[in-house]
mmCIF file with all atom_site columns, C-alpha atoms and ligand atoms in Angstrom:
data_model
loop_
_atom_site.group_PDB
_atom_site.id
_atom_site.type_symbol
_atom_site.label_atom_id
_atom_site.label_alt_id
_atom_site.label_comp_id
_atom_site.label_asym_id
_atom_site.label_entity_id
_atom_site.label_seq_id
_atom_site.pdbx_PDB_ins_code
_atom_site.Cartn_x
_atom_site.Cartn_y
_atom_site.Cartn_z
_atom_site.occupancy
_atom_site.B_iso_or_equiv
_atom_site.pdbx_formal_charge
_atom_site.auth_seq_id
_atom_site.auth_comp_id
_atom_site.auth_asym_id
_atom_site.auth_atom_id
_atom_site.pdbx_PDB_model_num
ATOM   1   C  CA  . MET M 1 1   ? 264.492 -117.331 41.209 1.00 43.00 ? 1   MET M CA  1
ATOM   2   C  CA  . ILE M 1 2   ? 263.414 -116.992 37.579 1.00 47.00 ? 2   ILE M CA  1
ATOM   3   C  CA  . TYR M 1 3   ? 259.840 -117.630 36.631 1.00 48.00 ? 3   TYR M CA  1
ATOM   4   C  CA  . GLU M 1 4   ? 259.557 -120.376 34.017 1.00 47.00 ? 4   GLU M CA  1
ATOM   5   C  CA  . ALA M 1 5   ? 256.742 -119.015 31.970 1.00 50.00 ? 5   ALA M CA  1
ATOM   6   C  CA  . PRO M 1 6   ? 254.248 -121.263 30.237 1.00 47.00 ? 6   PRO M CA  1
ATOM   7   C  CA  . VAL M 1 7   ? 254.523 -120.580 26.520 1.00 45.00 ? 7   VAL M CA  1
ATOM   8   C  CA  . ASN M 1 8   ? 251.206 -121.645 25.066 1.00 44.00 ? 8   ASN M CA  1
ATOM   9   C  CA  . ILE M 1 9   ? 248.761 -119.800 27.205 1.00 53.00 ? 9   ILE M CA  1
ATOM   10  C  CA  . ALA M 1 10  ? 246.527 -117.198 25.699 1.00 57.00 ? 10  ALA M CA  1
ATOM   11  C  CA  . ALA M 1 11  ? 247.809 -113.725 26.445 1.00 68.00 ? 11  ALA M CA  1
ATOM   12  C  CA  . ILE M 1 12  ? 245.817 -111.728 28.976 1.00 86.00 ? 12  ILE M CA  1
ATOM   13  C  CA  . GLY M 1 13  ? 247.836 -108.564 28.461 1.00 83.00 ? 13  GLY M CA  1
ATOM   14  C  CA  . PRO M 1 14  ? 248.668 -105.995 27.293 1.00 95.00 ? 14  PRO M CA  1
ATOM   15  C  CA  . TYR M 1 15  ? 246.335 -104.707 29.947 1.00 97.00 ? 15  TYR M CA  1
ATOM   16  C  CA  . VAL M 1 16  ? 243.490 -102.427 28.964 1.00 97.00 ? 16  VAL M CA  1
ATOM   17  C  CA  . LEU M 1 17  ? 241.396 -99.834  30.732 1.00 98.00 ? 17  LEU M CA  1
ATOM   18  C  CA  . SER M 1 18  ? 237.903 -101.152 31.423 1.00 97.00 ? 18  SER M CA  1
ATOM   19  C  CA  . PRO M 1 19  ? 235.046 -98.692  31.110 1.00 97.00 ? 19  PRO M CA  1
ATOM   20  C  CA  . LEU M 1 20  ? 233.360 -97.708  34.339 1.00 97.00 ? 20  LEU M CA  1
ATOM   21  C  CA  . PRO M 1 21  ? 229.876 -99.098  34.993 1.00 94.00 ? 21  PRO M CA  1
ATOM   22  C  CA  . PHE M 1 22  ? 228.597 -95.551  35.618 1.00 97.00 ? 22  PHE M CA  1
ATOM   23  C  CA  . ALA M 1 23  ? 229.033 -92.078  34.114 1.00 98.00 ? 23  ALA M CA  1
ATOM   24  C  CA  . TYR M 1 24  ? 231.858 -89.833  35.316 1.00 98.00 ? 24  TYR M CA  1
ATOM   25  C  CA  . GLY M 1 25  ? 229.382 -87.501  36.964 1.00 98.00 ? 25  GLY M CA  1
ATOM   26  C  CA  . ALA M 1 26  ? 227.347 -90.242  38.613 1.00 98.00 ? 26  ALA M CA  1
ATOM   27  C  CA  . LEU M 1 27  ? 229.268 -90.155  41.899 1.00 98.00 ? 27  LEU M CA  1
ATOM   28  C  CA  . ALA M 1 28  ? 228.710 -86.423  42.401 1.00 97.00 ? 28  ALA M CA  1
ATOM   29  C  CA  . PRO M 1 29  ? 228.700 -84.619  44.715 1.00 97.00 ? 29  PRO M CA  1
ATOM   30  C  CA  . VAL M 1 30  ? 231.089 -86.972  46.516 1.00 98.00 ? 30  VAL M CA  1
ATOM   31  C  CA  . ILE M 1 31  ? 233.396 -87.153  43.485 1.00 98.00 ? 31  ILE M CA  1
ATOM   32  C  CA  . ASP M 1 32  ? 232.923 -84.542  40.759 1.00 98.00 ? 32  ASP M CA  1
ATOM   33  C  CA  . ALA M 1 33  ? 232.875 -85.547  37.088 1.00 98.00 ? 33  ALA M CA  1
ATOM   34  C  CA  . GLU M 1 34  ? 236.173 -83.819  36.269 1.00 98.00 ? 34  GLU M CA  1
ATOM   35  C  CA  . THR M 1 35  ? 238.034 -85.665  39.017 1.00 98.00 ? 35  THR M CA  1
ATOM   36  C  CA  . MET M 1 36  ? 236.540 -88.990  37.933 1.00 98.00 ? 36  MET M CA  1
ATOM   37  C  CA  . GLU M 1 37  ? 237.390 -88.472  34.284 1.00 98.00 ? 37  GLU M CA  1
ATOM   38  C  CA  . LEU M 1 38  ? 240.970 -87.423  35.004 1.00 98.00 ? 38  LEU M CA  1
ATOM   39  C  CA  . HIS M 1 39  ? 241.370 -90.215  37.527 1.00 98.00 ? 39  HIS M CA  1
ATOM   40  C  CA  . HIS M 1 40  ? 240.140 -92.912  35.174 1.00 98.00 ? 40  HIS M CA  1
ATOM   41  C  CA  . LEU M 1 41  ? 241.235 -91.722  31.729 1.00 98.00 ? 41  LEU M CA  1
ATOM   42  C  CA  . LYS M 1 42  ? 244.557 -90.150  32.708 1.00 98.00 ? 42  LYS M CA  1
ATOM   43  C  CA  . HIS M 1 43  ? 245.834 -91.563  35.989 1.00 98.00 ? 43  HIS M CA  1
ATOM   44  C  CA  . HIS M 1 44  ? 244.612 -95.140  35.686 1.00 98.00 ? 44  HIS M CA  1
ATOM   45  C  CA  . GLN M 1 45  ? 245.474 -95.230  31.969 1.00 98.00 ? 45  GLN M CA  1
ATOM   46  C  CA  . ALA M 1 46  ? 248.998 -93.997  32.733 1.00 98.00 ? 46  ALA M CA  1
ATOM   47  C  CA  . TYR M 1 47  ? 249.586 -96.895  35.135 1.00 98.00 ? 47  TYR M CA  1
ATOM   48  C  CA  . ILE M 1 48  ? 248.347 -99.330  32.494 1.00 98.00 ? 48  ILE M CA  1
ATOM   49  C  CA  . ASP M 1 49  ? 250.604 -97.784  29.861 1.00 98.00 ? 49  ASP M CA  1
ATOM   50  C  CA  . GLY M 1 50  ? 253.494 -97.910  32.305 1.00 98.00 ? 50  GLY M CA  1
ATOM   51  C  CA  . VAL M 1 51  ? 253.160 -101.573 33.164 1.00 98.00 ? 51  VAL M CA  1
ATOM   52  C  CA  . ASN M 1 52  ? 252.515 -102.564 29.541 1.00 97.00 ? 52  ASN M CA  1
ATOM   53  C  CA  . ALA M 1 53  ? 255.632 -100.703 28.434 1.00 98.00 ? 53  ALA M CA  1
ATOM   54  C  CA  . VAL M 1 54  ? 257.903 -102.447 30.906 1.00 97.00 ? 54  VAL M CA  1
ATOM   55  C  CA  . LEU M 1 55  ? 256.370 -105.904 30.341 1.00 96.00 ? 55  LEU M CA  1
ATOM   56  C  CA  . ALA M 1 56  ? 256.579 -105.543 26.561 1.00 95.00 ? 56  ALA M CA  1
ATOM   57  C  CA  . GLY M 1 57  ? 260.152 -106.756 26.889 1.00 94.00 ? 57  GLY M CA  1
ATOM   58  C  CA  . HIS M 1 58  ? 259.051 -109.672 29.112 1.00 95.00 ? 58  HIS M CA  1
ATOM   59  C  CA  . PRO M 1 59  ? 255.906 -110.835 27.307 1.00 92.00 ? 59  PRO M CA  1
ATOM   60  C  CA  . GLN M 1 60  ? 255.569 -114.141 29.180 1.00 92.00 ? 60  GLN M CA  1
ATOM   61  C  CA  . TRP M 1 61  ? 254.361 -112.109 32.173 1.00 95.00 ? 61  TRP M CA  1
ATOM   62  C  CA  . LEU M 1 62  ? 251.545 -110.660 30.118 1.00 93.00 ? 62  LEU M CA  1
ATOM   63  C  CA  . GLY M 1 63  ? 249.954 -114.105 30.184 1.00 92.00 ? 63  GLY M CA  1
ATOM   64  C  CA  . LEU M 1 64  ? 249.022 -113.495 33.799 1.00 95.00 ? 64  LEU M CA  1
ATOM   65  C  CA  . THR M 1 65  ? 246.484 -111.215 35.397 1.00 96.00 ? 65  THR M CA  1
ATOM   66  C  CA  . ILE M 1 66  ? 247.981 -108.124 36.978 1.00 97.00 ? 66  ILE M CA  1
ATOM   67  C  CA  . GLU M 1 67  ? 247.044 -109.507 40.407 1.00 97.00 ? 67  GLU M CA  1
ATOM   68  C  CA  . GLU M 1 68  ? 249.004 -112.694 39.730 1.00 96.00 ? 68  GLU M CA  1
ATOM   69  C  CA  . VAL M 1 69  ? 252.002 -110.695 38.505 1.00 97.00 ? 69  VAL M CA  1
ATOM   70  C  CA  . LEU M 1 70  ? 251.938 -108.684 41.746 1.00 98.00 ? 70  LEU M CA  1
ATOM   71  C  CA  . ARG M 1 71  ? 251.689 -111.870 43.824 1.00 97.00 ? 71  ARG M CA  1
ATOM   72  C  CA  . ARG M 1 72  ? 254.845 -113.110 42.098 1.00 97.00 ? 72  ARG M CA  1
ATOM   73  C  CA  . LEU M 1 73  ? 256.724 -109.821 42.264 1.00 97.00 ? 73  LEU M CA  1
ATOM   74  C  CA  . PRO M 1 74  ? 259.873 -111.380 43.815 1.00 96.00 ? 74  PRO M CA  1
ATOM   75  C  CA  . GLU M 1 75  ? 260.161 -113.676 40.783 1.00 97.00 ? 75  GLU M CA  1
ATOM   76  C  CA  . LEU M 1 76  ? 260.324 -110.789 38.321 1.00 97.00 ? 76  LEU M CA  1
ATOM   77  C  CA  . PRO M 1 77  ? 263.704 -109.797 36.894 1.00 97.00 ? 77  PRO M CA  1
ATOM   78  C  CA  . GLU M 1 78  ? 265.205 -107.290 39.296 1.00 97.00 ? 78  GLU M CA  1
ATOM   79  C  CA  . GLU M 1 79  ? 265.589 -104.565 36.682 1.00 97.00 ? 79  GLU M CA  1
ATOM   80  C  CA  . ILE M 1 80  ? 261.833 -104.301 36.118 1.00 98.00 ? 80  ILE M CA  1
ATOM   81  C  CA  . ARG M 1 81  ? 260.556 -105.225 39.580 1.00 98.00 ? 81  ARG M CA  1
ATOM   82  C  CA  . GLU M 1 82  ? 260.192 -101.708 40.982 1.00 98.00 ? 82  GLU M CA  1
ATOM   83  C  CA  . THR M 1 83  ? 258.503 -100.368 37.870 1.00 98.00 ? 83  THR M CA  1
ATOM   84  C  CA  . VAL M 1 84  ? 255.994 -103.229 37.863 1.00 98.00 ? 84  VAL M CA  1
ATOM   85  C  CA  . ARG M 1 85  ? 255.441 -102.691 41.579 1.00 98.00 ? 85  ARG M CA  1
ATOM   86  C  CA  . HIS M 1 86  ? 254.522 -99.034  40.993 1.00 98.00 ? 86  HIS M CA  1
ATOM   87  C  CA  . GLN M 1 87  ? 252.807 -99.130  37.596 1.00 98.00 ? 87  GLN M CA  1
ATOM   88  C  CA  . GLY M 1 88  ? 251.250 -102.564 37.898 1.00 98.00 ? 88  GLY M CA  1
ATOM   89  C  CA  . GLY M 1 89  ? 250.205 -101.797 41.449 1.00 98.00 ? 89  GLY M CA  1
ATOM   90  C  CA  . GLY M 1 90  ? 248.552 -98.614  40.218 1.00 98.00 ? 90  GLY M CA  1
ATOM   91  C  CA  . HIS M 1 91  ? 246.615 -100.568 37.622 1.00 98.00 ? 91  HIS M CA  1
ATOM   92  C  CA  . ALA M 1 92  ? 245.458 -103.231 40.091 1.00 98.00 ? 92  ALA M CA  1
ATOM   93  C  CA  . ASN M 1 93  ? 244.581 -100.749 42.844 1.00 98.00 ? 93  ASN M CA  1
ATOM   94  C  CA  . HIS M 1 94  ? 242.434 -98.594  40.585 1.00 98.00 ? 94  HIS M CA  1
ATOM   95  C  CA  . GLN M 1 95  ? 240.798 -101.571 38.903 1.00 98.00 ? 95  GLN M CA  1
ATOM   96  C  CA  . PHE M 1 96  ? 239.741 -102.729 42.362 1.00 98.00 ? 96  PHE M CA  1
ATOM   97  C  CA  . PHE M 1 97  ? 238.795 -99.265  43.611 1.00 98.00 ? 97  PHE M CA  1
ATOM   98  C  CA  . TRP M 1 98  ? 236.239 -98.681  40.838 1.00 98.00 ? 98  TRP M CA  1
ATOM   99  C  CA  . LYS M 1 99  ? 234.458 -101.914 41.786 1.00 97.00 ? 99  LYS M CA  1
ATOM   100 C  CA  . THR M 1 100 ? 233.956 -100.691 45.339 1.00 97.00 ? 100 THR M CA  1
ATOM   101 C  CA  . LEU M 1 101 ? 232.105 -97.537  44.284 1.00 98.00 ? 101 LEU M CA  1
ATOM   102 C  CA  . THR M 1 102 ? 228.541 -97.007  43.139 1.00 97.00 ? 102 THR M CA  1
ATOM   103 C  CA  . PRO M 1 103 ? 226.349 -93.940  42.676 1.00 97.00 ? 103 PRO M CA  1
ATOM   104 C  CA  . GLY M 1 104 ? 224.593 -93.096  45.905 1.00 93.00 ? 104 GLY M CA  1
ATOM   105 C  CA  . GLY M 1 105 ? 226.140 -96.062  47.703 1.00 91.00 ? 105 GLY M CA  1
ATOM   106 C  CA  . LYS M 1 106 ? 224.468 -99.406  47.889 1.00 85.00 ? 106 LYS M CA  1
ATOM   107 C  CA  . GLY M 1 107 ? 223.353 -101.203 51.000 1.00 83.00 ? 107 GLY M CA  1
ATOM   108 C  CA  . ARG M 1 108 ? 224.913 -101.042 54.408 1.00 89.00 ? 108 ARG M CA  1
ATOM   109 C  CA  . PRO M 1 109 ? 226.812 -103.788 56.179 1.00 96.00 ? 109 PRO M CA  1
ATOM   110 C  CA  . SER M 1 110 ? 224.377 -106.430 57.313 1.00 95.00 ? 110 SER M CA  1
ATOM   111 C  CA  . GLY M 1 111 ? 224.270 -110.163 57.893 1.00 97.00 ? 111 GLY M CA  1
ATOM   112 C  CA  . ALA M 1 112 ? 227.625 -111.942 57.822 1.00 97.00 ? 112 ALA M CA  1
ATOM   113 C  CA  . LEU M 1 113 ? 229.546 -108.800 56.865 1.00 98.00 ? 113 LEU M CA  1
ATOM   114 C  CA  . LEU M 1 114 ? 228.154 -106.808 59.788 1.00 98.00 ? 114 LEU M CA  1
ATOM   115 C  CA  . ALA M 1 115 ? 228.819 -109.740 62.126 1.00 98.00 ? 115 ALA M CA  1
ATOM   116 C  CA  . ALA M 1 116 ? 232.456 -109.815 60.982 1.00 98.00 ? 116 ALA M CA  1
ATOM   117 C  CA  . ILE M 1 117 ? 232.783 -106.041 61.442 1.00 98.00 ? 117 ILE M CA  1
ATOM   118 C  CA  . ASP M 1 118 ? 231.276 -106.281 64.929 1.00 98.00 ? 118 ASP M CA  1
ATOM   119 C  CA  . ARG M 1 119 ? 233.573 -109.157 65.818 1.00 98.00 ? 119 ARG M CA  1
ATOM   120 C  CA  . ASP M 1 120 ? 236.782 -107.483 64.634 1.00 98.00 ? 120 ASP M CA  1
ATOM   121 C  CA  . PHE M 1 121 ? 236.119 -103.780 65.296 1.00 98.00 ? 121 PHE M CA  1
ATOM   122 C  CA  . GLY M 1 122 ? 233.464 -103.759 68.021 1.00 98.00 ? 122 GLY M CA  1
ATOM   123 C  CA  . SER M 1 123 ? 230.777 -102.049 65.950 1.00 98.00 ? 123 SER M CA  1
ATOM   124 C  CA  . TYR M 1 124 ? 230.145 -100.449 62.570 1.00 97.00 ? 124 TYR M CA  1
ATOM   125 C  CA  . PRO M 1 125 ? 230.671 -96.891  63.904 1.00 97.00 ? 125 PRO M CA  1
ATOM   126 C  CA  . ARG M 1 126 ? 233.954 -97.959  65.501 1.00 98.00 ? 126 ARG M CA  1
ATOM   127 C  CA  . PHE M 1 127 ? 235.063 -99.566  62.245 1.00 98.00 ? 127 PHE M CA  1
ATOM   128 C  CA  . LYS M 1 128 ? 234.249 -96.351  60.345 1.00 98.00 ? 128 LYS M CA  1
ATOM   129 C  CA  . ALA M 1 129 ? 236.182 -94.239  62.833 1.00 98.00 ? 129 ALA M CA  1
ATOM   130 C  CA  . ALA M 1 130 ? 239.169 -96.601  62.671 1.00 98.00 ? 130 ALA M CA  1
ATOM   131 C  CA  . PHE M 1 131 ? 239.157 -96.590  58.861 1.00 98.00 ? 131 PHE M CA  1
ATOM   132 C  CA  . GLU M 1 132 ? 239.006 -92.798  58.695 1.00 98.00 ? 132 GLU M CA  1
ATOM   133 C  CA  . ALA M 1 133 ? 241.781 -92.494  61.286 1.00 98.00 ? 133 ALA M CA  1
ATOM   134 C  CA  . ALA M 1 134 ? 243.978 -94.916  59.333 1.00 98.00 ? 134 ALA M CA  1
ATOM   135 C  CA  . GLY M 1 135 ? 243.429 -92.982  56.110 1.00 98.00 ? 135 GLY M CA  1
ATOM   136 C  CA  . LEU M 1 136 ? 243.985 -89.634  57.748 1.00 98.00 ? 136 LEU M CA  1
ATOM   137 C  CA  . THR M 1 137 ? 247.192 -90.557  59.564 1.00 98.00 ? 137 THR M CA  1
ATOM   138 C  CA  . HIS M 1 138 ? 248.749 -92.343  56.601 1.00 98.00 ? 138 HIS M CA  1
ATOM   139 C  CA  . PHE M 1 139 ? 251.611 -90.063  55.554 1.00 98.00 ? 139 PHE M CA  1
ATOM   140 C  CA  . GLY M 1 140 ? 251.775 -89.143  51.888 1.00 97.00 ? 140 GLY M CA  1
ATOM   141 C  CA  . SER M 1 141 ? 250.197 -90.959  48.982 1.00 98.00 ? 141 SER M CA  1
ATOM   142 C  CA  . GLY M 1 142 ? 248.792 -94.438  49.265 1.00 98.00 ? 142 GLY M CA  1
ATOM   143 C  CA  . TRP M 1 143 ? 245.694 -96.455  49.980 1.00 98.00 ? 143 TRP M CA  1
ATOM   144 C  CA  . ALA M 1 144 ? 243.547 -97.554  52.893 1.00 98.00 ? 144 ALA M CA  1
ATOM   145 C  CA  . PHE M 1 145 ? 242.152 -101.064 52.614 1.00 98.00 ? 145 PHE M CA  1
ATOM   146 C  CA  . LEU M 1 146 ? 239.766 -103.269 54.469 1.00 98.00 ? 146 LEU M CA  1
ATOM   147 C  CA  . VAL M 1 147 ? 241.120 -106.765 53.973 1.00 98.00 ? 147 VAL M CA  1
ATOM   148 C  CA  . CYS M 1 148 ? 240.189 -110.273 55.032 1.00 98.00 ? 148 CYS M CA  1
ATOM   149 C  CA  . ARG M 1 149 ? 242.933 -112.585 56.325 1.00 97.00 ? 149 ARG M CA  1
ATOM   150 C  CA  . PRO M 1 150 ? 241.929 -116.101 55.250 1.00 95.00 ? 150 PRO M CA  1
ATOM   151 C  CA  . TYR M 1 151 ? 244.598 -117.775 57.387 1.00 94.00 ? 151 TYR M CA  1
ATOM   152 C  CA  . GLN M 1 152 ? 243.612 -115.869 60.515 1.00 95.00 ? 152 GLN M CA  1
ATOM   153 C  CA  . ASN M 1 153 ? 240.080 -117.184 60.764 1.00 95.00 ? 153 ASN M CA  1
ATOM   154 C  CA  . PHE M 1 154 ? 238.989 -114.714 58.066 1.00 97.00 ? 154 PHE M CA  1
ATOM   155 C  CA  . ARG M 1 155 ? 239.777 -111.798 60.329 1.00 97.00 ? 155 ARG M CA  1
ATOM   156 C  CA  . LEU M 1 156 ? 239.014 -108.329 58.938 1.00 98.00 ? 156 LEU M CA  1
ATOM   157 C  CA  . GLU M 1 157 ? 241.802 -105.791 59.170 1.00 98.00 ? 157 GLU M CA  1
ATOM   158 C  CA  . ILE M 1 158 ? 242.373 -102.179 58.138 1.00 98.00 ? 158 ILE M CA  1
ATOM   159 C  CA  . ILE M 1 159 ? 245.730 -101.577 56.521 1.00 98.00 ? 159 ILE M CA  1
ATOM   160 C  CA  . THR M 1 160 ? 247.317 -98.708  54.637 1.00 98.00 ? 160 THR M CA  1
ATOM   161 C  CA  . LEU M 1 161 ? 249.922 -99.107  51.935 1.00 98.00 ? 161 LEU M CA  1
ATOM   162 C  CA  . ALA M 1 162 ? 252.284 -96.496  50.514 1.00 98.00 ? 162 ALA M CA  1
ATOM   163 C  CA  . ASN M 1 163 ? 252.200 -95.238  46.937 1.00 98.00 ? 163 ASN M CA  1
ATOM   164 C  CA  . GLN M 1 164 ? 250.818 -97.972  44.672 1.00 98.00 ? 164 GLN M CA  1
ATOM   165 C  CA  . ASP M 1 165 ? 251.870 -100.951 46.743 1.00 98.00 ? 165 ASP M CA  1
ATOM   166 C  CA  . SER M 1 166 ? 249.489 -103.852 46.399 1.00 98.00 ? 166 SER M CA  1
ATOM   167 C  CA  . ILE M 1 167 ? 247.769 -106.148 48.861 1.00 98.00 ? 167 ILE M CA  1
ATOM   168 C  CA  . HIS M 1 168 ? 248.631 -108.917 46.391 1.00 97.00 ? 168 HIS M CA  1
ATOM   169 C  CA  . SER M 1 169 ? 252.328 -108.454 47.157 1.00 97.00 ? 169 SER M CA  1
ATOM   170 C  CA  . LEU M 1 170 ? 251.957 -108.827 50.924 1.00 96.00 ? 170 LEU M CA  1
ATOM   171 C  CA  . ALA M 1 171 ? 253.821 -111.729 52.521 1.00 94.00 ? 171 ALA M CA  1
ATOM   172 C  CA  . GLU M 1 172 ? 250.678 -113.033 54.177 1.00 94.00 ? 172 GLU M CA  1
ATOM   173 C  CA  . ALA M 1 173 ? 247.523 -113.449 52.106 1.00 94.00 ? 173 ALA M CA  1
ATOM   174 C  CA  . ALA M 1 174 ? 245.069 -110.593 52.442 1.00 96.00 ? 174 ALA M CA  1
ATOM   175 C  CA  . HIS M 1 175 ? 242.012 -110.355 50.230 1.00 97.00 ? 175 HIS M CA  1
ATOM   176 C  CA  . GLY M 1 176 ? 240.683 -106.907 49.478 1.00 98.00 ? 176 GLY M CA  1
ATOM   177 C  CA  . LEU M 1 177 ? 237.162 -106.020 50.529 1.00 98.00 ? 177 LEU M CA  1
ATOM   178 C  CA  . LEU M 1 178 ? 237.234 -102.256 50.247 1.00 98.00 ? 178 LEU M CA  1
ATOM   179 C  CA  . ALA M 1 179 ? 239.720 -99.549  49.257 1.00 98.00 ? 179 ALA M CA  1
ATOM   180 C  CA  . CYS M 1 180 ? 239.974 -95.791  49.529 1.00 98.00 ? 180 CYS M CA  1
ATOM   181 C  CA  . ASP M 1 181 ? 242.422 -93.854  47.369 1.00 98.00 ? 181 ASP M CA  1
ATOM   182 C  CA  . LEU M 1 182 ? 244.524 -91.509  49.521 1.00 98.00 ? 182 LEU M CA  1
ATOM   183 C  CA  . TRP M 1 183 ? 246.379 -89.864  46.650 1.00 98.00 ? 183 TRP M CA  1
ATOM   184 C  CA  . GLU M 1 184 ? 245.595 -86.170  46.289 1.00 97.00 ? 184 GLU M CA  1
ATOM   185 C  CA  . HIS M 1 185 ? 244.574 -86.775  42.661 1.00 97.00 ? 185 HIS M CA  1
ATOM   186 C  CA  . ALA M 1 186 ? 241.549 -88.661  44.054 1.00 98.00 ? 186 ALA M CA  1
ATOM   187 C  CA  . TYR M 1 187 ? 240.124 -85.659  45.908 1.00 97.00 ? 187 TYR M CA  1
ATOM   188 C  CA  . TYR M 1 188 ? 242.111 -82.462  45.466 1.00 97.00 ? 188 TYR M CA  1
ATOM   189 C  CA  . LEU M 1 189 ? 239.845 -80.610  43.013 1.00 96.00 ? 189 LEU M CA  1
ATOM   190 C  CA  . ARG M 1 190 ? 236.902 -80.733  45.376 1.00 96.00 ? 190 ARG M CA  1
ATOM   191 C  CA  . TYR M 1 191 ? 238.392 -81.243  48.830 1.00 97.00 ? 191 TYR M CA  1
ATOM   192 C  CA  . ARG M 1 192 ? 241.761 -79.495  48.354 1.00 96.00 ? 192 ARG M CA  1
ATOM   193 C  CA  . ASN M 1 193 ? 243.996 -80.466  51.282 1.00 96.00 ? 193 ASN M CA  1
ATOM   194 C  CA  . ARG M 1 194 ? 241.098 -81.766  53.408 1.00 97.00 ? 194 ARG M CA  1
ATOM   195 C  CA  . ARG M 1 195 ? 241.652 -85.504  53.289 1.00 97.00 ? 195 ARG M CA  1
ATOM   196 C  CA  . ALA M 1 196 ? 239.447 -85.955  56.365 1.00 98.00 ? 196 ALA M CA  1
ATOM   197 C  CA  . ASP M 1 197 ? 236.480 -84.502  54.466 1.00 98.00 ? 197 ASP M CA  1
ATOM   198 C  CA  . TRP M 1 198 ? 237.152 -86.817  51.519 1.00 98.00 ? 198 TRP M CA  1
ATOM   199 C  CA  . LEU M 1 199 ? 237.246 -89.842  53.822 1.00 98.00 ? 199 LEU M CA  1
ATOM   200 C  CA  . LYS M 1 200 ? 233.967 -88.861  55.470 1.00 98.00 ? 200 LYS M CA  1
ATOM   201 C  CA  . ALA M 1 201 ? 232.178 -88.168  52.166 1.00 97.00 ? 201 ALA M CA  1
ATOM   202 C  CA  . TRP M 1 202 ? 233.479 -91.338  50.515 1.00 98.00 ? 202 TRP M CA  1
ATOM   203 C  CA  . TRP M 1 203 ? 231.258 -93.584  52.690 1.00 98.00 ? 203 TRP M CA  1
ATOM   204 C  CA  . ASP M 1 204 ? 228.263 -92.323  50.698 1.00 97.00 ? 204 ASP M CA  1
ATOM   205 C  CA  . ILE M 1 205 ? 229.432 -94.038  47.503 1.00 98.00 ? 205 ILE M CA  1
ATOM   206 C  CA  . VAL M 1 206 ? 230.651 -97.341  48.946 1.00 98.00 ? 206 VAL M CA  1
ATOM   207 C  CA  . HIS M 1 207 ? 229.170 -100.358 47.191 1.00 97.00 ? 207 HIS M CA  1
ATOM   208 C  CA  . TRP M 1 208 ? 228.479 -102.419 50.318 1.00 97.00 ? 208 TRP M CA  1
ATOM   209 C  CA  . ASP M 1 209 ? 226.658 -105.134 48.415 1.00 95.00 ? 209 ASP M CA  1
ATOM   210 C  CA  . SER M 1 210 ? 229.859 -105.832 46.483 1.00 96.00 ? 210 SER M CA  1
ATOM   211 C  CA  . VAL M 1 211 ? 231.862 -105.895 49.723 1.00 97.00 ? 211 VAL M CA  1
ATOM   212 C  CA  . ALA M 1 212 ? 229.483 -108.464 51.198 1.00 97.00 ? 212 ALA M CA  1
ATOM   213 C  CA  . GLU M 1 213 ? 229.677 -110.554 48.039 1.00 96.00 ? 213 GLU M CA  1
ATOM   214 C  CA  . ARG M 1 214 ? 233.472 -110.419 48.096 1.00 97.00 ? 214 ARG M CA  1
ATOM   215 C  CA  . LEU M 1 215 ? 233.593 -111.590 51.704 1.00 97.00 ? 215 LEU M CA  1
ATOM   216 C  CA  . ASP M 1 216 ? 231.231 -114.408 50.844 1.00 96.00 ? 216 ASP M CA  1
ATOM   217 C  CA  . CYS M 1 217 ? 233.474 -115.502 47.951 1.00 96.00 ? 217 CYS M CA  1
ATOM   218 C  CA  . ILE M 1 218 ? 236.595 -115.384 50.128 1.00 95.00 ? 218 ILE M CA  1
ATOM   219 C  CA  . ARG M 1 219 ? 235.008 -117.473 52.870 1.00 95.00 ? 219 ARG M CA  1
ATOM   220 C  CA  . GLN M 1 220 ? 233.776 -120.045 50.400 1.00 94.00 ? 220 GLN M CA  1
ATOM   221 C  CA  . GLY M 1 221 ? 237.098 -120.136 48.587 1.00 90.00 ? 221 GLY M CA  1
ATOM   222 C  CA  . ARG M 1 222 ? 235.432 -119.104 45.339 1.00 80.00 ? 222 ARG M CA  1
ATOM   223 C  CA  . ARG M 1 223 ? 237.197 -117.110 42.703 1.00 68.00 ? 223 ARG M CA  1
ATOM   224 C  CA  . GLN M 1 224 ? 236.445 -113.412 42.973 1.00 65.00 ? 224 GLN M CA  1
ATOM   225 C  CA  . SER M 1 225 ? 235.299 -111.278 40.120 1.00 53.00 ? 225 SER M CA  1
HETATM 226 MN MN1 . MN  K 2 .   ? 244.202 -92.885  42.176 1.00 89.36 ? 1   MN  K MN1 1
#
């Protein structure tokens, strides 16, 4: 199937690296400034450069957000599909990841979010343990996500994906609520090989208010920022 691109839409791409809403050192001691700067300026930028380079020859796709491109991955020409999956996925995953972090953390699950966590995981401590276990047992590079399944009564689910695979490319709709980067580049300078320590420390910088807002948007069918 070939995507028949609209021709008169304003171009969204080439994609660009958005500045972070906090300084590189602001997440310390959980994430040190050097890791954050490398992660954002080098790793994330490289994924953006990679997807822009491959889509430069297929500019109609640059009229879509990266999330929409990833949703329509099977419609992409086969010769660029894998590159877009990896590079475009890397761009989308990091763009989302930054939104889930805030200096010192913000809020704790409460209200409707806590009720959903209790319903689907038993309790907040059990959810945390399950998320850490999923991240720890995921083999190799990838991501751990908390997602909401809109067609399963808005059920919350923990999933891990390999490499830079995207929740937007999943066969069944899953909206992202929270993500933790399991690539060594996310934690190696400070935590070395101790992914378990990274997963435990990471809770302290989770932006729970944004998670709650995202769940609210999903349930109301509103467009997410
Ligand atoms: Mn990363």
